[in-house]
Short mmCIF file of C-alpha atoms in Angstrom, two decimals:
data_model
loop_
_atom_site.label_atom_id
_atom_site.label_comp_id
_atom_site.label_asym_id
_atom_site.label_seq_id
_atom_site.Cartn_x
_atom_site.Cartn_y
_atom_site.Cartn_z
CA UNK A 14 28.90 20.08 -52.22
CA UNK A 15 28.10 23.43 -50.49
CA UNK A 16 25.01 21.71 -48.53
CA UNK A 17 27.08 18.66 -47.25
CA UNK A 18 29.76 21.27 -45.99
CA UNK A 19 27.41 23.29 -44.41
CA UNK A 20 25.87 20.18 -42.82
CA UNK A 21 29.14 19.16 -41.66
CA UNK A 22 29.56 22.57 -39.79
CA UNK A 23 26.60 22.52 -38.03
CA UNK A 24 27.34 18.92 -36.44
CA UNK A 25 30.80 20.31 -35.40
CA UNK A 26 29.16 23.31 -33.92
CA UNK A 27 26.66 21.08 -32.06
CA UNK A 28 29.47 18.93 -30.92
CA UNK A 29 31.72 21.70 -29.84
CA UNK A 30 28.56 23.31 -27.86
CA UNK A 31 28.15 19.56 -26.48
CA UNK A 32 31.63 19.25 -25.14
CA UNK A 33 31.38 22.95 -23.77
CA UNK A 34 28.44 21.95 -21.55
CA UNK A 35 30.18 18.77 -20.10
CA UNK A 36 31.55 19.26 -16.94
CA UNK A 37 34.65 16.70 -17.60
CA UNK A 38 35.93 16.43 -14.31
CA UNK A 39 36.29 13.31 -12.15
CA UNK A 40 36.68 12.18 -8.43
CA UNK A 41 36.88 8.57 -7.42
CA UNK A 42 37.85 7.32 -3.95
CA UNK A 43 38.15 3.95 -2.31
CA UNK A 44 38.75 2.92 1.40
CA UNK A 45 40.08 -0.18 3.07
CA UNK A 46 40.59 -1.32 6.74
CA UNK A 47 44.07 -3.15 6.90
CA UNK A 48 44.71 -5.06 10.10
CA UNK A 49 48.18 -3.52 10.81
CA UNK A 50 49.83 -0.16 12.17
CA UNK A 51 49.38 2.89 10.20
CA UNK A 52 53.02 3.31 9.84
CA UNK A 53 53.18 -0.37 8.19
CA UNK A 54 50.74 0.73 5.77
CA UNK A 55 52.41 3.99 4.82
CA UNK A 56 55.60 2.55 4.50
CA UNK A 57 54.34 0.14 1.76
CA UNK A 58 52.36 2.69 -0.20
CA UNK A 59 55.30 5.46 0.14
CA UNK A 60 57.94 3.03 -1.31
CA UNK A 61 57.60 2.99 -5.21
CA UNK A 62 59.58 -0.17 -5.48
CA UNK A 63 56.74 -1.98 -3.70
CA UNK A 64 54.15 -1.06 -6.18
CA UNK A 65 54.44 -3.96 -8.49
CA UNK A 66 53.84 -6.30 -5.93
CA UNK A 67 50.13 -4.87 -5.52
CA UNK A 68 49.41 -2.75 -8.44
CA UNK A 69 45.98 -3.34 -9.83
CA UNK A 70 47.37 -2.63 -13.32
CA UNK A 71 50.80 -4.23 -13.24
CA UNK A 72 49.24 -7.67 -11.88
CA UNK A 73 47.65 -7.53 -15.70
CA UNK A 74 51.26 -7.28 -17.33
CA UNK A 75 54.06 -7.95 -14.68
CA UNK A 76 56.69 -8.09 -17.78
CA UNK A 77 55.99 -4.11 -18.50
CA UNK A 78 59.00 -1.95 -17.89
CA UNK A 79 59.14 -0.08 -14.63
CA UNK A 80 61.77 2.56 -13.64
CA UNK A 81 61.78 4.54 -10.20
CA UNK A 82 63.95 7.44 -9.19
CA UNK A 83 65.05 8.53 -5.88
CA UNK A 84 65.41 5.03 -4.82
CA UNK A 85 61.38 5.17 -4.91
CA UNK A 86 61.37 7.29 -1.82
CA UNK A 87 60.38 10.79 -0.69
CA UNK A 88 59.21 13.88 -2.36
CA UNK A 89 60.16 14.27 -5.98
CA UNK A 90 60.43 10.30 -6.52
CA UNK A 91 59.00 9.17 -9.73
CA UNK A 92 57.62 5.71 -10.77
CA UNK A 93 57.13 5.51 -14.65
CA UNK A 94 55.99 2.23 -16.60
CA UNK A 95 55.62 1.53 -20.20
CA UNK A 96 53.74 -1.67 -21.56
CA UNK A 97 51.15 -2.97 -23.92
CA UNK A 98 47.91 -3.15 -21.75
CA UNK A 99 49.05 -0.60 -19.11
CA UNK A 100 50.27 2.13 -21.72
CA UNK A 101 52.86 4.86 -20.83
CA UNK A 102 52.77 7.26 -17.97
CA UNK A 103 54.51 8.20 -14.58
CA UNK A 104 53.52 9.03 -10.96
CA UNK A 105 55.36 11.53 -8.79
CA UNK A 106 55.31 12.16 -4.82
CA UNK A 107 54.67 16.07 -4.76
CA UNK A 108 53.86 15.89 -0.70
CA UNK A 109 54.39 13.51 2.11
CA UNK A 110 53.22 13.93 5.83
CA UNK A 111 54.71 11.03 7.47
CA UNK A 112 52.54 8.08 8.65
CA UNK A 113 49.30 10.62 7.64
CA UNK A 114 49.10 11.38 3.92
CA UNK A 115 50.66 11.19 0.37
CA UNK A 116 49.79 13.76 -2.28
CA UNK A 117 50.87 12.53 -6.30
CA UNK A 118 50.65 13.30 -9.52
CA UNK A 119 49.88 10.79 -12.39
CA UNK A 120 50.69 11.71 -15.96
CA UNK A 121 49.32 9.41 -18.56
CA UNK A 122 51.22 9.68 -21.89
CA UNK A 123 49.60 6.82 -23.49
CA UNK A 124 46.78 6.01 -25.00
CA UNK A 125 46.13 9.75 -24.30
CA UNK A 126 47.90 12.40 -22.29
CA UNK A 127 46.06 13.49 -19.04
CA UNK A 128 47.05 14.15 -15.66
CA UNK A 129 45.47 13.84 -12.47
CA UNK A 130 45.95 14.33 -8.44
CA UNK A 131 46.19 11.22 -6.47
CA UNK A 132 46.09 11.17 -3.00
CA UNK A 133 46.26 8.67 0.00
CA UNK A 134 45.28 9.03 3.70
CA UNK A 135 45.90 6.92 6.45
CA UNK A 136 43.84 6.95 9.59
CA UNK A 137 44.11 5.10 12.73
CA UNK A 138 40.98 2.95 13.55
CA UNK A 139 39.52 0.36 15.65
CA UNK A 140 41.27 -3.35 14.29
CA UNK A 141 44.39 -1.37 12.25
CA UNK A 142 44.57 1.29 9.56
CA UNK A 143 42.15 2.70 7.22
CA UNK A 144 43.50 3.62 3.99
CA UNK A 145 41.94 5.72 1.62
CA UNK A 146 42.92 6.07 -2.17
CA UNK A 147 41.81 8.60 -4.27
CA UNK A 148 41.93 10.33 -7.91
CA UNK A 149 40.49 13.55 -8.94
CA UNK A 150 41.13 15.82 -12.20
CA UNK A 151 39.73 16.92 -15.42
CA UNK A 152 39.50 15.07 -18.87
CA UNK A 153 41.21 16.75 -21.80
CA UNK A 154 38.60 18.86 -23.70
CA UNK A 155 37.87 16.36 -26.56
CA UNK A 156 37.78 13.73 -24.07
CA UNK A 157 35.54 15.26 -21.43
CA UNK A 158 32.43 12.97 -22.28
CA UNK A 159 34.65 10.18 -21.10
CA UNK A 160 35.10 11.67 -17.47
CA UNK A 161 31.82 9.62 -15.79
CA UNK A 162 32.49 6.32 -17.81
CA UNK A 163 36.05 6.42 -16.19
CA UNK A 164 34.72 6.74 -12.70
CA UNK A 165 33.61 3.37 -12.32
CA UNK A 166 36.48 1.70 -13.89
CA UNK A 167 38.93 3.51 -11.80
CA UNK A 168 37.06 2.75 -8.34
CA UNK A 169 37.14 -1.11 -9.49
CA UNK A 170 41.02 -0.56 -9.95
CA UNK A 171 41.46 0.87 -6.64
CA UNK A 172 39.35 -1.69 -4.96
CA UNK A 173 41.38 -4.40 -6.25
CA UNK A 174 44.54 -2.68 -5.35
CA UNK A 175 43.45 -2.09 -1.94
CA UNK A 176 42.30 -5.58 -1.35
CA UNK A 177 46.18 -6.79 -2.65
CA UNK A 178 47.80 -4.34 -0.19
CA UNK A 179 45.74 -5.74 2.86
CA UNK A 180 46.44 -9.30 1.50
CA UNK A 181 50.12 -8.57 1.25
CA UNK A 182 50.44 -6.88 4.61
CA UNK A 183 48.20 -9.41 6.75
CA UNK A 184 49.32 -12.59 4.95
CA UNK A 185 52.41 -11.84 3.57
CA UNK A 186 51.53 -12.54 -0.22
CA UNK A 187 48.83 -12.14 -2.64
CA UNK A 188 47.28 -15.29 -4.10
CA UNK A 189 46.56 -13.92 -7.77
CA UNK A 190 48.47 -14.72 -10.80
CA UNK A 191 46.99 -13.86 -14.41
CA UNK A 192 48.14 -15.68 -17.61
CA UNK A 193 46.46 -14.26 -20.82
CA UNK A 194 45.96 -17.01 -23.27
CA UNK A 195 44.82 -14.96 -26.08
CA UNK A 196 41.99 -15.86 -28.26
CA UNK A 197 40.72 -19.32 -27.98
CA UNK A 198 37.76 -21.27 -28.56
CA UNK A 199 35.47 -22.58 -26.05
CA UNK A 200 33.25 -25.41 -27.03
CA UNK A 201 29.46 -25.31 -26.37
CA UNK A 202 27.69 -27.15 -23.57
CA UNK A 203 24.51 -28.15 -21.67
CA UNK A 204 24.24 -27.15 -18.26
CA UNK A 205 21.76 -26.79 -15.47
CA UNK A 206 21.88 -23.51 -13.58
CA UNK A 207 20.30 -20.81 -11.08
CA UNK A 208 19.87 -17.17 -12.07
CA UNK A 209 20.08 -14.81 -9.16
CA UNK A 210 20.30 -11.03 -9.18
CA UNK A 211 22.17 -9.54 -6.31
CA UNK A 212 23.81 -6.05 -4.97
CA UNK A 213 27.41 -5.68 -6.74
CA UNK A 214 28.94 -5.94 -3.05
CA UNK A 215 27.03 -9.66 -2.18
CA UNK A 216 27.92 -11.13 -5.14
CA UNK A 217 30.51 -13.37 -3.38
CA UNK A 218 28.41 -14.67 -0.64
CA UNK A 219 25.28 -14.89 -3.23
CA UNK A 220 27.49 -17.46 -5.38
CA UNK A 221 28.13 -19.36 -2.35
CA UNK A 222 24.68 -19.81 -1.70
CA UNK A 223 23.79 -20.70 -5.08
CA UNK A 224 26.61 -23.42 -5.42
CA UNK A 225 25.24 -24.69 -2.22
CA UNK A 226 21.70 -25.50 -3.90
CA UNK A 227 23.24 -26.86 -6.88
CA UNK A 228 25.70 -29.09 -5.33
CA UNK A 229 22.78 -30.58 -3.13
CA UNK A 230 20.88 -31.25 -6.45
CA UNK A 231 23.60 -33.12 -7.75
CA UNK A 232 23.78 -35.31 -5.08
CA UNK A 233 20.27 -35.93 -5.05
CA UNK A 234 20.17 -36.97 -8.93
CA UNK A 235 23.97 -38.62 -8.99
CA UNK A 236 24.95 -35.67 -11.55
CA UNK A 237 28.91 -35.97 -11.59
CA UNK A 238 30.87 -32.72 -12.88
CA UNK A 239 34.55 -31.91 -13.15
CA UNK A 240 33.98 -28.13 -13.19
CA UNK A 241 31.74 -25.53 -12.50
CA UNK A 242 31.23 -21.94 -13.75
CA UNK A 243 29.24 -18.58 -13.64
CA UNK A 244 27.89 -16.68 -16.47
CA UNK A 245 27.53 -12.80 -16.16
CA UNK A 246 24.29 -11.55 -17.47
CA UNK A 247 24.66 -8.01 -16.15
CA UNK A 248 27.55 -6.97 -14.57
CA UNK A 249 28.14 -3.08 -15.18
CA UNK A 250 30.25 -1.09 -12.40
CA UNK A 251 27.91 1.70 -13.13
CA UNK A 252 24.98 -0.40 -11.93
CA UNK A 253 24.43 -1.27 -8.34
CA UNK A 254 22.96 -4.92 -9.43
CA UNK A 255 24.72 -8.08 -10.96
CA UNK A 256 22.44 -10.45 -12.72
CA UNK A 257 24.41 -13.78 -12.91
CA UNK A 258 23.99 -17.50 -13.32
CA UNK A 259 25.77 -20.39 -11.65
CA UNK A 260 26.06 -24.00 -12.41
CA UNK A 261 27.63 -27.22 -13.80
CA UNK A 262 27.68 -28.78 -17.11
CA UNK A 263 25.48 -31.76 -17.54
CA UNK A 264 25.18 -34.45 -20.27
CA UNK A 265 22.22 -36.51 -18.85
CA UNK A 266 18.75 -35.84 -18.20
CA UNK A 267 17.69 -34.57 -14.94
CA UNK A 268 14.69 -33.64 -13.24
CA UNK A 269 14.54 -29.88 -12.49
CA UNK A 270 12.24 -27.78 -10.38
CA UNK A 271 11.66 -24.33 -9.10
CA UNK A 272 14.67 -21.89 -9.56
CA UNK A 273 16.66 -24.61 -11.39
CA UNK A 274 16.91 -24.16 -15.50
CA UNK A 275 18.71 -26.24 -18.25
CA UNK A 276 20.37 -24.26 -21.25
CA UNK A 277 23.04 -24.71 -23.86
CA UNK A 278 25.86 -22.31 -23.66
CA UNK A 279 27.08 -21.60 -27.45
CA UNK A 280 30.70 -22.35 -28.89
CA UNK A 281 32.63 -19.35 -28.89
CA UNK A 282 35.32 -17.12 -29.95
CA UNK A 283 36.81 -15.55 -26.78
CA UNK A 284 39.76 -13.81 -25.12
CA UNK A 285 40.65 -16.23 -22.63
CA UNK A 286 42.63 -15.73 -19.61
CA UNK A 287 43.49 -18.11 -16.89
CA UNK A 288 43.55 -17.12 -13.40
CA UNK A 289 45.26 -18.71 -10.52
CA UNK A 290 44.63 -17.55 -6.99
CA UNK A 291 41.95 -16.69 -4.52
CA UNK A 292 38.43 -15.83 -5.89
CA UNK A 293 38.68 -12.42 -3.85
CA UNK A 294 41.25 -11.26 -6.81
CA UNK A 295 39.47 -12.57 -9.95
CA UNK A 296 38.68 -8.99 -10.99
CA UNK A 297 42.33 -9.12 -11.63
CA UNK A 298 41.82 -11.45 -14.31
CA UNK A 299 38.72 -9.80 -15.80
CA UNK A 300 40.62 -6.59 -16.01
CA UNK A 301 43.32 -8.45 -17.93
CA UNK A 302 40.94 -9.78 -20.43
CA UNK A 303 38.95 -6.68 -21.16
CA UNK A 304 42.56 -4.81 -21.25
CA UNK A 305 43.56 -7.38 -23.72
CA UNK A 306 40.90 -6.94 -25.77
CA UNK A 307 41.18 -3.48 -26.04
CA UNK A 308 44.90 -3.53 -26.94
CA UNK A 309 44.13 -5.89 -29.72
CA UNK A 310 41.32 -3.80 -30.76
CA UNK A 311 38.97 -6.92 -30.64
CA UNK A 312 35.16 -6.26 -30.57
CA UNK A 313 33.12 -7.64 -27.78
CA UNK A 314 30.19 -9.97 -28.75
CA UNK A 315 27.54 -8.27 -26.91
CA UNK A 316 25.05 -11.22 -27.71
CA UNK A 317 26.60 -13.60 -25.73
CA UNK A 318 27.33 -13.15 -21.98
CA UNK A 319 30.88 -13.74 -20.59
CA UNK A 320 31.83 -16.76 -18.51
CA UNK A 321 34.17 -18.00 -15.91
CA UNK A 322 34.92 -21.71 -15.29
CA UNK A 323 35.99 -23.11 -12.18
CA UNK A 324 38.78 -25.63 -13.03
CA UNK A 325 39.32 -27.24 -9.73
CA UNK A 326 36.71 -27.74 -6.43
CA UNK A 327 37.77 -25.88 -3.33
CA UNK A 328 36.37 -28.38 -1.53
CA UNK A 329 39.15 -30.41 -2.36
CA UNK A 330 41.80 -27.99 -3.18
CA UNK A 331 41.72 -26.14 0.03
CA UNK A 332 44.74 -23.49 -0.72
CA UNK A 333 43.47 -20.64 -2.65
CA UNK A 334 46.71 -19.99 -4.04
CA UNK A 335 45.99 -23.04 -6.33
CA UNK A 336 42.09 -22.25 -7.37
CA UNK A 337 42.16 -22.17 -11.32
CA UNK A 338 39.48 -20.10 -13.17
CA UNK A 339 39.27 -19.47 -16.83
CA UNK A 340 37.76 -16.49 -17.80
CA UNK A 341 36.20 -16.11 -21.54
CA UNK A 342 35.14 -13.01 -22.96
CA UNK A 343 33.34 -13.83 -26.29
CA UNK A 344 34.52 -11.60 -29.34
CA UNK A 345 33.63 -11.32 -32.94
#
């Protein structure tokens, strides 16, 4: 017993030394050019009442409770939220320089307590306004190890939010609707596909080129399919590269050559999210799926790659607002 206690004490001392050695600070920022005046962009961000429209978190859980003080405007105004996926917290305007900058403090209560500085910068550029959204702070002592893990996720959230700000101002709408279906079964299927690796920022154009090759093969071989998909083999926001396969289900023999391959996607139990809207905002659906898995404490099955299935064809349905995508994250 005494030896066990000594061993435990040594481990605890080691953990404390390790935590003391970690910086625990983080700083993330993203920028986006919006084709509008600096005043227009500033007014949108400065008004907390508009945040549910473009928030990268509330789009996952539109039924979360949201309250604002001071009519959502001016120094001292507070925007608070309570939800299952978004947790509990609040953000306050600390300092506002008209049409130039906003300084805020965000205070998280659940899933754990922490606070950070949030800042916005609005700069006139050719073609409109460059808006920069940043966050910096320090993790609580026992969570210091999470600081660097958090940065890519915050960066992704900010990127999603800035895209929605851009669409809302430039188009007057955001083609993004998330429906969490819960845990579902996806039946396995045979498929043909092309596997590609590309920089994260080129995934969209790369997939477009990949599907052009697949469509050409399908026309040549007389393959008919009512859906298409992409499987993500490596999609890590801490890594600059993404590896994916895009393809179509098949139930017939087909002659393949070159970069094409044939495989079977297995039957899986998965968190399912149905996303309706522009593929530019598909990240909202993925964020909701992973947030739901964490909330329900579901263990992701890392032996099977996640998949998104495109339920209609953009060449037939030309309005991005009506594009349907089913997202599946395999769980155990």
